[in-house]
Each structure stands twice: as C-alpha cells, then as structure tokens.
XYZ file of N, CA and C in Angstrom:
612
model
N 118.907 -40.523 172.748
C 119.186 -39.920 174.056
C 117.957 -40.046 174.954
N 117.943 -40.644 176.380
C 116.996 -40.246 177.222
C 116.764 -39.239 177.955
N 115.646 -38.574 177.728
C 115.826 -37.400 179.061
C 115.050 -37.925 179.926
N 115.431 -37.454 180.783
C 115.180 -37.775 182.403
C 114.928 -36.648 183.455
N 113.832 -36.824 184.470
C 113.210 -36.137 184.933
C 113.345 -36.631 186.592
N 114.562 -36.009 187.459
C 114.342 -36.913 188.640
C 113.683 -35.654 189.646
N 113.368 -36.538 190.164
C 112.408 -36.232 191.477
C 113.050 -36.498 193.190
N 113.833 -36.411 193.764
C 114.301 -36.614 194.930
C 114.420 -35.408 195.559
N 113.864 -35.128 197.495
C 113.959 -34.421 198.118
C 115.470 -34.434 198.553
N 116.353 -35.042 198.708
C 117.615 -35.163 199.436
C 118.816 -34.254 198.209
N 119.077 -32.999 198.716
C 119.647 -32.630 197.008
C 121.153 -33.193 196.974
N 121.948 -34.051 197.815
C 123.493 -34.686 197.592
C 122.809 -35.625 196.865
N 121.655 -36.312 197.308
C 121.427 -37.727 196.431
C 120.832 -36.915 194.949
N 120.459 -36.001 194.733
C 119.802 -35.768 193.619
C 120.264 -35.127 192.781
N 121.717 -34.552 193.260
C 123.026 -34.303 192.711
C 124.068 -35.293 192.222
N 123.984 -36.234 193.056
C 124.648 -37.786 192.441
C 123.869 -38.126 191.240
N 122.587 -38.544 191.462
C 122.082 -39.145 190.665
C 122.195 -38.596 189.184
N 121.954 -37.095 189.424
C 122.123 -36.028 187.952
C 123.597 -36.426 187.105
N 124.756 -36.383 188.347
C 126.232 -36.462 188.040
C 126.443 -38.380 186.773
N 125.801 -38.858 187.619
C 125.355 -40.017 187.463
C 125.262 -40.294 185.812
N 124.070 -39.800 185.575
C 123.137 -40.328 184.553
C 123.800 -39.029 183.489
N 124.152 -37.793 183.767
C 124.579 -36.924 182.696
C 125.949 -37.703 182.167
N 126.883 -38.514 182.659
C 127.852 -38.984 182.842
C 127.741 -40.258 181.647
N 126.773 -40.025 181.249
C 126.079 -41.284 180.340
C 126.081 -40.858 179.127
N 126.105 -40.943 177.822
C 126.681 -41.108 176.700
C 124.983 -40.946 176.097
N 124.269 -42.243 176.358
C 122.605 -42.046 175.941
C 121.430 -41.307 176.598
N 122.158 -40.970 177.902
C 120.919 -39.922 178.457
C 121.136 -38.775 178.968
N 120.302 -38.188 179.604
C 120.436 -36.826 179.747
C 119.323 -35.838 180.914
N 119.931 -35.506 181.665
C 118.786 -34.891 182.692
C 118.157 -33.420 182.268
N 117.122 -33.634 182.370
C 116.168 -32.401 181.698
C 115.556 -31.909 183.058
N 115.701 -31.998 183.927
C 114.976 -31.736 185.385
C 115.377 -32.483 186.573
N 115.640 -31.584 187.674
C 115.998 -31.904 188.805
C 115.159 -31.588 190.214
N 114.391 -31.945 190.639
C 113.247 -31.122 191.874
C 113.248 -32.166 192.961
N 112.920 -31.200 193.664
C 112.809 -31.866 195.156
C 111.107 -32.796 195.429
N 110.094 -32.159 194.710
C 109.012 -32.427 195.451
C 108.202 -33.098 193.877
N 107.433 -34.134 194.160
C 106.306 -35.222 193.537
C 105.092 -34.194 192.696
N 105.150 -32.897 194.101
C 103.873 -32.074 193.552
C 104.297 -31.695 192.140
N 105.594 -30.908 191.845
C 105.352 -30.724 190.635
C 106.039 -31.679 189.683
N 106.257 -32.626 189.683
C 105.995 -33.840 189.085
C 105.324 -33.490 187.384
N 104.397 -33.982 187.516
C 103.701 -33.640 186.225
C 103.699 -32.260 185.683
N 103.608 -31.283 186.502
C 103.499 -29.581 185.499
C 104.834 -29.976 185.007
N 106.398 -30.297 185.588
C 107.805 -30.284 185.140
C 107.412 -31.523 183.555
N 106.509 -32.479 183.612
C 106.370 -33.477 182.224
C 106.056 -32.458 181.249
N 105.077 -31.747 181.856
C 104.366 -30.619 180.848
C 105.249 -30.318 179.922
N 106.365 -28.924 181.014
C 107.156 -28.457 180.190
C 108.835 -29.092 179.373
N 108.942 -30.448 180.057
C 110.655 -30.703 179.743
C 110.175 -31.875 178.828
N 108.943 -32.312 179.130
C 108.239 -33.969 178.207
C 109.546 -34.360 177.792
N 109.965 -35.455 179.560
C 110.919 -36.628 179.630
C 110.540 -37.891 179.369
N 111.713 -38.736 178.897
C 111.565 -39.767 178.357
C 111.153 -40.992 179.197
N 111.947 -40.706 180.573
C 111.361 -41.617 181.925
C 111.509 -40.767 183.205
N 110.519 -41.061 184.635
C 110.938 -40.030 185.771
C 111.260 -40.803 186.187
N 112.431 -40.485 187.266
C 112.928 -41.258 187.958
C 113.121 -40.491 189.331
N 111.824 -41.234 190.722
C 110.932 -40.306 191.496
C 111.050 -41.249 192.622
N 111.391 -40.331 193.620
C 111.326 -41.025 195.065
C 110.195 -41.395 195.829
N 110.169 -42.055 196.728
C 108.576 -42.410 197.139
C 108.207 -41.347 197.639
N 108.556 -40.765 198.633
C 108.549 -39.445 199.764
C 109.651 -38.445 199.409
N 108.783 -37.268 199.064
C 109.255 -35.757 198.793
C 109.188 -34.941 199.242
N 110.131 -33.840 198.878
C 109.527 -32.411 200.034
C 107.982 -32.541 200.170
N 108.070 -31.632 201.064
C 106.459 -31.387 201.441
C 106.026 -32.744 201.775
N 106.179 -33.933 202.227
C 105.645 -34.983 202.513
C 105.125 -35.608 201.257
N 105.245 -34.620 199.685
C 104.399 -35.173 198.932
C 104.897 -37.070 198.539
N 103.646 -36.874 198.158
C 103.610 -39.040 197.769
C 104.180 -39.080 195.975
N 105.497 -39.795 195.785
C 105.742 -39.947 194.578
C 104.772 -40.954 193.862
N 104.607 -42.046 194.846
C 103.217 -43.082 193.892
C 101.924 -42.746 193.496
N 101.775 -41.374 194.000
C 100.292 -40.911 193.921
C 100.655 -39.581 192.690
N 101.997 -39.284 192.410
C 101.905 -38.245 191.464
C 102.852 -39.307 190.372
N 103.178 -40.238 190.367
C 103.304 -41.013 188.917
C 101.975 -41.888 188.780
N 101.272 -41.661 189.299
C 99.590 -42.449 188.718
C 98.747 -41.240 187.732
N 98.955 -39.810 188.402
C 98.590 -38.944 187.624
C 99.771 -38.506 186.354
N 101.116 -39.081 186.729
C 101.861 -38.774 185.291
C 101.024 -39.796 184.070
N 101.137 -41.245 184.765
C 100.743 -42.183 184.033
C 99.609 -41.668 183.314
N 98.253 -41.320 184.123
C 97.246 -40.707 183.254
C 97.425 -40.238 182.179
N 98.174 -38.991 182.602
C 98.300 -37.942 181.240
C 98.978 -38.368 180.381
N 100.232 -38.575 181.095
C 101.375 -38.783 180.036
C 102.040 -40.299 179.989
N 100.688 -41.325 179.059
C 101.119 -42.447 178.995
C 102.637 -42.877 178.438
N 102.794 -42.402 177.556
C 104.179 -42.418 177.121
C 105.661 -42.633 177.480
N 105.657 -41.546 179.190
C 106.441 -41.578 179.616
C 106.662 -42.908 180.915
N 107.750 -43.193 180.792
C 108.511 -44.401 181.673
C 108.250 -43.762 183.169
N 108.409 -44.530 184.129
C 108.427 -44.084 185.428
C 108.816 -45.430 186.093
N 110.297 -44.764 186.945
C 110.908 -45.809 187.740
C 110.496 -45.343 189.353
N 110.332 -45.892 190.011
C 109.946 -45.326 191.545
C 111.392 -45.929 192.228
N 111.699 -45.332 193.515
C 112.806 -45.813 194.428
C 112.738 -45.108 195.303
N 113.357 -45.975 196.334
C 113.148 -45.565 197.767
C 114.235 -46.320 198.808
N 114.311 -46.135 200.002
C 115.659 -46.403 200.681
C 114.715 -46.052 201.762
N 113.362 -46.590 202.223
C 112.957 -46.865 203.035
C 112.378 -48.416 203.638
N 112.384 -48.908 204.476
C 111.976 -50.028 204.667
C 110.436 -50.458 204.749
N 110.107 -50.877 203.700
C 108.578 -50.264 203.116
C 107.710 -51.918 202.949
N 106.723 -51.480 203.732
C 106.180 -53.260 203.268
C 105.553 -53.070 202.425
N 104.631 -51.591 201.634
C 103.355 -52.406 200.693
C 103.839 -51.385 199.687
N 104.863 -50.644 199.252
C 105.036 -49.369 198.359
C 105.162 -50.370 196.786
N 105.551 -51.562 196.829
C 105.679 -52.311 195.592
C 104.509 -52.362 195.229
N 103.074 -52.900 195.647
C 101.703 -53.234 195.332
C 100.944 -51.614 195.301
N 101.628 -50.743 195.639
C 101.306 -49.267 195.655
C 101.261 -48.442 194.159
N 103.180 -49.027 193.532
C 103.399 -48.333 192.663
C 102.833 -49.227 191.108
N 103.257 -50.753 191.690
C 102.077 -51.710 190.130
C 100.795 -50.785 190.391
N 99.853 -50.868 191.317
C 98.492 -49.888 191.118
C 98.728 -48.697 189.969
N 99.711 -47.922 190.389
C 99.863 -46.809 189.618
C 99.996 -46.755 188.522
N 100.907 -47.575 187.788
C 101.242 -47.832 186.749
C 102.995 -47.655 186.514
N 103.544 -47.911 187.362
C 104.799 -47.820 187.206
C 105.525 -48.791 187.095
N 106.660 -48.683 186.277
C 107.059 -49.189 185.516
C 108.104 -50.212 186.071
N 108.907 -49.499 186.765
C 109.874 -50.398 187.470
C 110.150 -49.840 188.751
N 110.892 -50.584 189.783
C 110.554 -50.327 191.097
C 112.272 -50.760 191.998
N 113.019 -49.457 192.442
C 114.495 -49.904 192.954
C 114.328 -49.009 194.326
N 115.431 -50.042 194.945
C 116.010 -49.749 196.680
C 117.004 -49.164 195.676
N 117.402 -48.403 196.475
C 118.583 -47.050 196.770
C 120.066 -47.728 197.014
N 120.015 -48.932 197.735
C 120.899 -49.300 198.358
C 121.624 -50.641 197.159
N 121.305 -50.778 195.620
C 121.980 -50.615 194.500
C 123.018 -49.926 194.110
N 124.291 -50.498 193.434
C 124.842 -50.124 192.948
C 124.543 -49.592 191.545
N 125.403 -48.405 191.019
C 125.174 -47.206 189.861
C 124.689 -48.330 188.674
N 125.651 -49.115 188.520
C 125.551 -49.824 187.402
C 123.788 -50.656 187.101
N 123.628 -50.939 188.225
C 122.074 -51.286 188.410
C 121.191 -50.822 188.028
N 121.407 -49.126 188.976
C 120.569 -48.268 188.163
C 120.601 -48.398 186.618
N 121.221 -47.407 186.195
C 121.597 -47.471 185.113
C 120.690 -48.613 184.028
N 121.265 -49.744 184.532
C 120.620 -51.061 183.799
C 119.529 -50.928 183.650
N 118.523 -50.367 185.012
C 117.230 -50.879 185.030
C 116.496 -49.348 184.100
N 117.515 -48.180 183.593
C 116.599 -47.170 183.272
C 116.810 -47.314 181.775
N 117.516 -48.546 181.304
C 117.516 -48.631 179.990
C 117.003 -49.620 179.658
N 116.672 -50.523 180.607
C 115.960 -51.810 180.472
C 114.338 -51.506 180.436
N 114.020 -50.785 181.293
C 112.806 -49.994 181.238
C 112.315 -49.049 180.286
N 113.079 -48.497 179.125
C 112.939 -47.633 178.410
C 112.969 -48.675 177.079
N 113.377 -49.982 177.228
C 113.403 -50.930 176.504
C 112.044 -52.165 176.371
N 111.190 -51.372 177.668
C 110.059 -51.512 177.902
C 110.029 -53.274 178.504
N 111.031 -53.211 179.578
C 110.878 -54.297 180.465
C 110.895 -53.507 181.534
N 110.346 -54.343 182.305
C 109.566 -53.864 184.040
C 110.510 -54.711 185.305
N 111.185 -53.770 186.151
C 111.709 -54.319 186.820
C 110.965 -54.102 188.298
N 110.788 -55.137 189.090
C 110.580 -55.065 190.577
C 111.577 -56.181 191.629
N 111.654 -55.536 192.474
C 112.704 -56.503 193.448
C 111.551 -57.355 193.601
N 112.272 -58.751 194.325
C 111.546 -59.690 194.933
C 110.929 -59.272 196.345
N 109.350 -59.226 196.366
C 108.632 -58.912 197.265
C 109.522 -58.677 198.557
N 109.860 -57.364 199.591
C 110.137 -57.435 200.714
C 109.384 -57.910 201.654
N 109.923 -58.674 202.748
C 109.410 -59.447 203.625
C 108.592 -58.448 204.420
N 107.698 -58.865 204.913
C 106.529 -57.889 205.009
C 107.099 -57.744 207.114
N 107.874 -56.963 207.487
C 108.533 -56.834 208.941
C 108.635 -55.547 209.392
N 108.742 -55.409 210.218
C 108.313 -54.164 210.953
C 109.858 -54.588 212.012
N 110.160 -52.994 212.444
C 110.828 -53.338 214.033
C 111.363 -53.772 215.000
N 112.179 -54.659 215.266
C 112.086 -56.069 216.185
C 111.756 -57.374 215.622
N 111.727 -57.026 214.213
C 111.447 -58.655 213.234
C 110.237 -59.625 213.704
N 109.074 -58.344 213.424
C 107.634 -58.988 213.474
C 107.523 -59.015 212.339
N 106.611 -59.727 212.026
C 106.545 -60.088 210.601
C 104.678 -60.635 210.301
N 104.274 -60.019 209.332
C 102.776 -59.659 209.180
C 102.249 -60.402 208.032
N 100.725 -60.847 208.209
C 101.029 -61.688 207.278
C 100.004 -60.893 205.614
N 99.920 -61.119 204.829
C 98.961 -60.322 203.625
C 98.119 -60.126 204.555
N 97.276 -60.358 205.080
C 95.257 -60.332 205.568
C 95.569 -58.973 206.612
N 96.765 -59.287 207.583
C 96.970 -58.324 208.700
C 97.266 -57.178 207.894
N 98.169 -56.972 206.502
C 98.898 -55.656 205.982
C 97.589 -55.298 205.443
N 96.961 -56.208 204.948
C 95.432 -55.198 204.189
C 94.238 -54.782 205.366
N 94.483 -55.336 206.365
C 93.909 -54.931 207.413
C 94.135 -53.862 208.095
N 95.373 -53.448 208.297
C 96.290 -52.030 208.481
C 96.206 -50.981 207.444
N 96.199 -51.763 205.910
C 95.673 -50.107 205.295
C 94.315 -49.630 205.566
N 93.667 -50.950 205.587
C 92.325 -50.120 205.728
C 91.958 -49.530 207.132
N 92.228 -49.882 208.003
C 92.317 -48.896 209.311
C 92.991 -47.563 209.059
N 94.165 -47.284 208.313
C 94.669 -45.927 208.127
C 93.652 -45.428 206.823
N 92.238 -46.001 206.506
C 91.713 -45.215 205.910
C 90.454 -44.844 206.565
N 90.828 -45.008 207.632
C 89.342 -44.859 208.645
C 87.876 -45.893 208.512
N 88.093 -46.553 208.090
C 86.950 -47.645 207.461
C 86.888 -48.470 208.870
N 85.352 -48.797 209.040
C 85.358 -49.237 210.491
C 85.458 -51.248 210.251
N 84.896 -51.667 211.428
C 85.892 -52.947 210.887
C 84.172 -54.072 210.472
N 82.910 -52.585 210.025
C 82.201 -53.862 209.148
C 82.471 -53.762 207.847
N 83.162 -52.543 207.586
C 83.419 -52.574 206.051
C 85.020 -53.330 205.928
N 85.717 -53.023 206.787
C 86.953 -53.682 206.559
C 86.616 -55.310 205.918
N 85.760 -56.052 206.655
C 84.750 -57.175 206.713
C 84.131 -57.407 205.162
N 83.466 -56.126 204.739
C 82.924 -56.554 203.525
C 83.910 -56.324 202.664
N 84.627 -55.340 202.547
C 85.786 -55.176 201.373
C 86.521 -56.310 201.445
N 86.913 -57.322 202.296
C 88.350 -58.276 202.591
C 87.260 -59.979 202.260
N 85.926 -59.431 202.322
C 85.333 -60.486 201.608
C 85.325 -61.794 203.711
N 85.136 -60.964 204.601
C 85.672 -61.843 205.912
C 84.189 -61.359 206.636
N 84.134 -61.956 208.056
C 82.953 -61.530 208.731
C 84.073 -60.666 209.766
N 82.899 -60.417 210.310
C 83.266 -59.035 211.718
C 84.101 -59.885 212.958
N 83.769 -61.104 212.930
C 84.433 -61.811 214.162
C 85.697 -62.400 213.646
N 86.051 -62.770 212.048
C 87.280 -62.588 211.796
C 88.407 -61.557 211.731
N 87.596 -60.075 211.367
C 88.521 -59.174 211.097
C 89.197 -59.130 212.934
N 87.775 -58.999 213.842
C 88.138 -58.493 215.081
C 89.293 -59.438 215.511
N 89.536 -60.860 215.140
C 90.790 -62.052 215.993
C 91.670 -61.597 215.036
N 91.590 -60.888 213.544
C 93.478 -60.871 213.215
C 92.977 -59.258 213.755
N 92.530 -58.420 214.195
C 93.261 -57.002 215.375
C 94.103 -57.668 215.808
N 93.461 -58.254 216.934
C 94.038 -58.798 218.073
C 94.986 -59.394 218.007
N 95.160 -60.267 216.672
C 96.684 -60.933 216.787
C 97.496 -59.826 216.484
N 97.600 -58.811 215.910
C 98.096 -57.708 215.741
C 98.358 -56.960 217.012
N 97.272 -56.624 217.814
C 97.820 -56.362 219.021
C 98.571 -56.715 219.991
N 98.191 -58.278 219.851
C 99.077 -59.394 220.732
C 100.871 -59.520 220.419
N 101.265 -59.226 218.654
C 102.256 -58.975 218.538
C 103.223 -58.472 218.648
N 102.232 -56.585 218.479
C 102.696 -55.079 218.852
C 103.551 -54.811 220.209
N 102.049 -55.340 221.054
C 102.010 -54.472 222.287
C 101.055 -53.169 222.407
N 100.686 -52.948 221.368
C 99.746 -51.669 221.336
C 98.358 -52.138 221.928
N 97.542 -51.075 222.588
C 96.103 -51.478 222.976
C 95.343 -50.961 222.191
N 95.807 -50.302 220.557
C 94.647 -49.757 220.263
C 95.597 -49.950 218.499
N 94.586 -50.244 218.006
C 94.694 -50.761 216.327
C 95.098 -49.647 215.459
N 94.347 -48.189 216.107
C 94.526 -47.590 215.674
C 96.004 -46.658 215.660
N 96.398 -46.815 217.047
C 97.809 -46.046 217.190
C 99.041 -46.951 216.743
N 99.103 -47.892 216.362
C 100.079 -48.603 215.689
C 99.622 -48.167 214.553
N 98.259 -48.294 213.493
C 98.573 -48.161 212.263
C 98.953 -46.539 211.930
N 99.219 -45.678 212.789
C 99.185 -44.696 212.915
C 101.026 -44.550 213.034
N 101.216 -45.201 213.929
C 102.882 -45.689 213.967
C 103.189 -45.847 212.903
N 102.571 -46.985 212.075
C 103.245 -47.580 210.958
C 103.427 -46.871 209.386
N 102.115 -45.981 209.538
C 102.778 -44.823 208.202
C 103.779 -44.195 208.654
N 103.472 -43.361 210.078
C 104.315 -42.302 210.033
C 105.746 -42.835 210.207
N 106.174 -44.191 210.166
C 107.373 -44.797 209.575
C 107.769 -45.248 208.282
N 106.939 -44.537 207.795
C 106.609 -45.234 206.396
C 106.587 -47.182 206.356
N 106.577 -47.630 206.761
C 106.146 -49.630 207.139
C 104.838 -49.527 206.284
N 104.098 -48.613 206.371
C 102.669 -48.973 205.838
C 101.981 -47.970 204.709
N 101.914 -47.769 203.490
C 101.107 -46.852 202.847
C 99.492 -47.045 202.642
N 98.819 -46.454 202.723
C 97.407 -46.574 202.894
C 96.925 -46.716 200.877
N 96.113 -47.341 200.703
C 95.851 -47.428 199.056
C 95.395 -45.829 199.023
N 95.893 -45.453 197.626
C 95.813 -44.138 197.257
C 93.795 -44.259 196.866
C-alpha cells in the first residue's frame, strides 16, 4: 500500500485528488493540507510513502523549497511536484531539490496515477522542458531566464557578470534585449512582474 501525503491549497482539487487515489486498491491517503509549511512536521507524524505537493500553497508558501527540506530529512520518501501554472524555470527548481518527478495538472487521472507508481518504482518522471514564453508569445532564451532570476535576487549586474561567467557589457545588451522585447524601462519591474505571475522562480 502507498501512503500518500498531498499538499494542495485549492480544497475541490485536493478533494479530487484524495477521492482519486483512495479509489485505488494499492494506495492510500494519510494526509490532506492546504499549505507546503507544514509539509514536513505532517512526514514527521503520518511518515508517507510519496508527497504529492503543489508548487504554490496557502500562505504563498513554496512547495519546491519545502520538498528540498523533506528530501533532507526524509530521504526515503518520494516526492512528486505539480502545478497548473504556466511556469518557465519550476522544472530546474524542483531537479535542484531533489524531486522526484514533476506533472501539469492538466493530465489525465490515469497519468497521474501512472506516474505515482512509476515513481515509487523509483523512475523519475519530468515533462519535456516547457518552452520558456511569457504573455503575448515572447519567448526567452536560457542566458535571459538566468538573468531574470538573478535580478529577483537583488544581485547587481557585476555579480550577475561573475556568477553567469559573462562581462558587465554583456549582461547590460541581454537587459536590454529584454527590455526591447517587454516594453518595460526598468529590468527590475518586469522581473518583478514575472514572479508575481509565477513565469519566473528565483533559485531557492
């Protein structure tokens, strides 16, 4: 039997999902919560077999940043991440973390399903990289998306420069092509746009 530990703020979806997976013959839901924060204290006490955790939770909390601390503790346990947001970097977010497998929402049951026994079978599922687009079908290229997290980490653009391994007069022409794309006059209020659309997660 698997137990299972889901994590989703939306409680119809986190009521499906329960209906879902109890509906299953080999697994079994041991926990149902809205929020990432308690995430790990809920491993503590129900010690599930895999979580299965939304990116964004009540409280704004970050599901990729509280399955890196499940991973810590509790190597053992599986962790599938999913989300039903249009997300350019949450895939290279949740491999960092250590998670295990990685699904859009917008799957059918049977999918699921597949991928939480395929994963417990200790294969790793990730979709094929989403096209890295924003809005109006701009489209960004790797150098610009790592250039955007590191602006949403406040890093000015000589370190952006030394971390990206680039000089200062390169980082400053891909801004600008960034700006030139946007429309924004300032680097900073787009990447500022782009979390609070979730388009962009900043490295944990």
């Amino acid at each position: 039997m698997i137990k299972i530990l889901i994590v989703e703020d939306q409680v119809i979806m986190r009521d499906s999902l329960a209906n879902l997976i109890n509906g299953q013959e080999d697994m079994q839901v041991v926990g149902s919560i809205g929020s990432a924060g308690d995430a790990l204290e809920i491993c503590r006490v129900k010690t599930p077999d895999l979580v299965l955790m939304d990116v964004r939770t009540d409280n704004n909390e970050n599901g990729i940043a509280a399955a890196a601390k499940i991973r810590a503790q509790y190597p053992s346990i599986r962790i599938v991440i999913m989300t039903g947001m249009p997300e350019i970097t949450y895939m290279d977010s949740a491999r960092r973390a250590g998670v295990d497998s990685f699904l859009y929402k917008n799957i059918n049951s049977e999918t699921m399903l597949a991928t939480i026994r395929s994963t417990m079978d200790g294969y790793r599922t990730f979709p094929r990289e989403a096209p890295s687009v924003l809005p109006g079908h701009l489209s960004f290229t790797d150098t610009e998306i790592a250039i955007l997290r590191l602006v949403c980490e406040a890093k000015s653009r000589k370190e952006i420069a030394r971390e990206l391994t680039m000089s200062e007069g390169s980082v400053k022409a891909v801004i600008t092509d960034i700006l030139n794309k946007t429309g924004y006059d300032s680097i900073i209020k787009f990447a500022v746009f782009a979390v609070s659309k979730g388009y962009i997660m900043p490295n944990a």
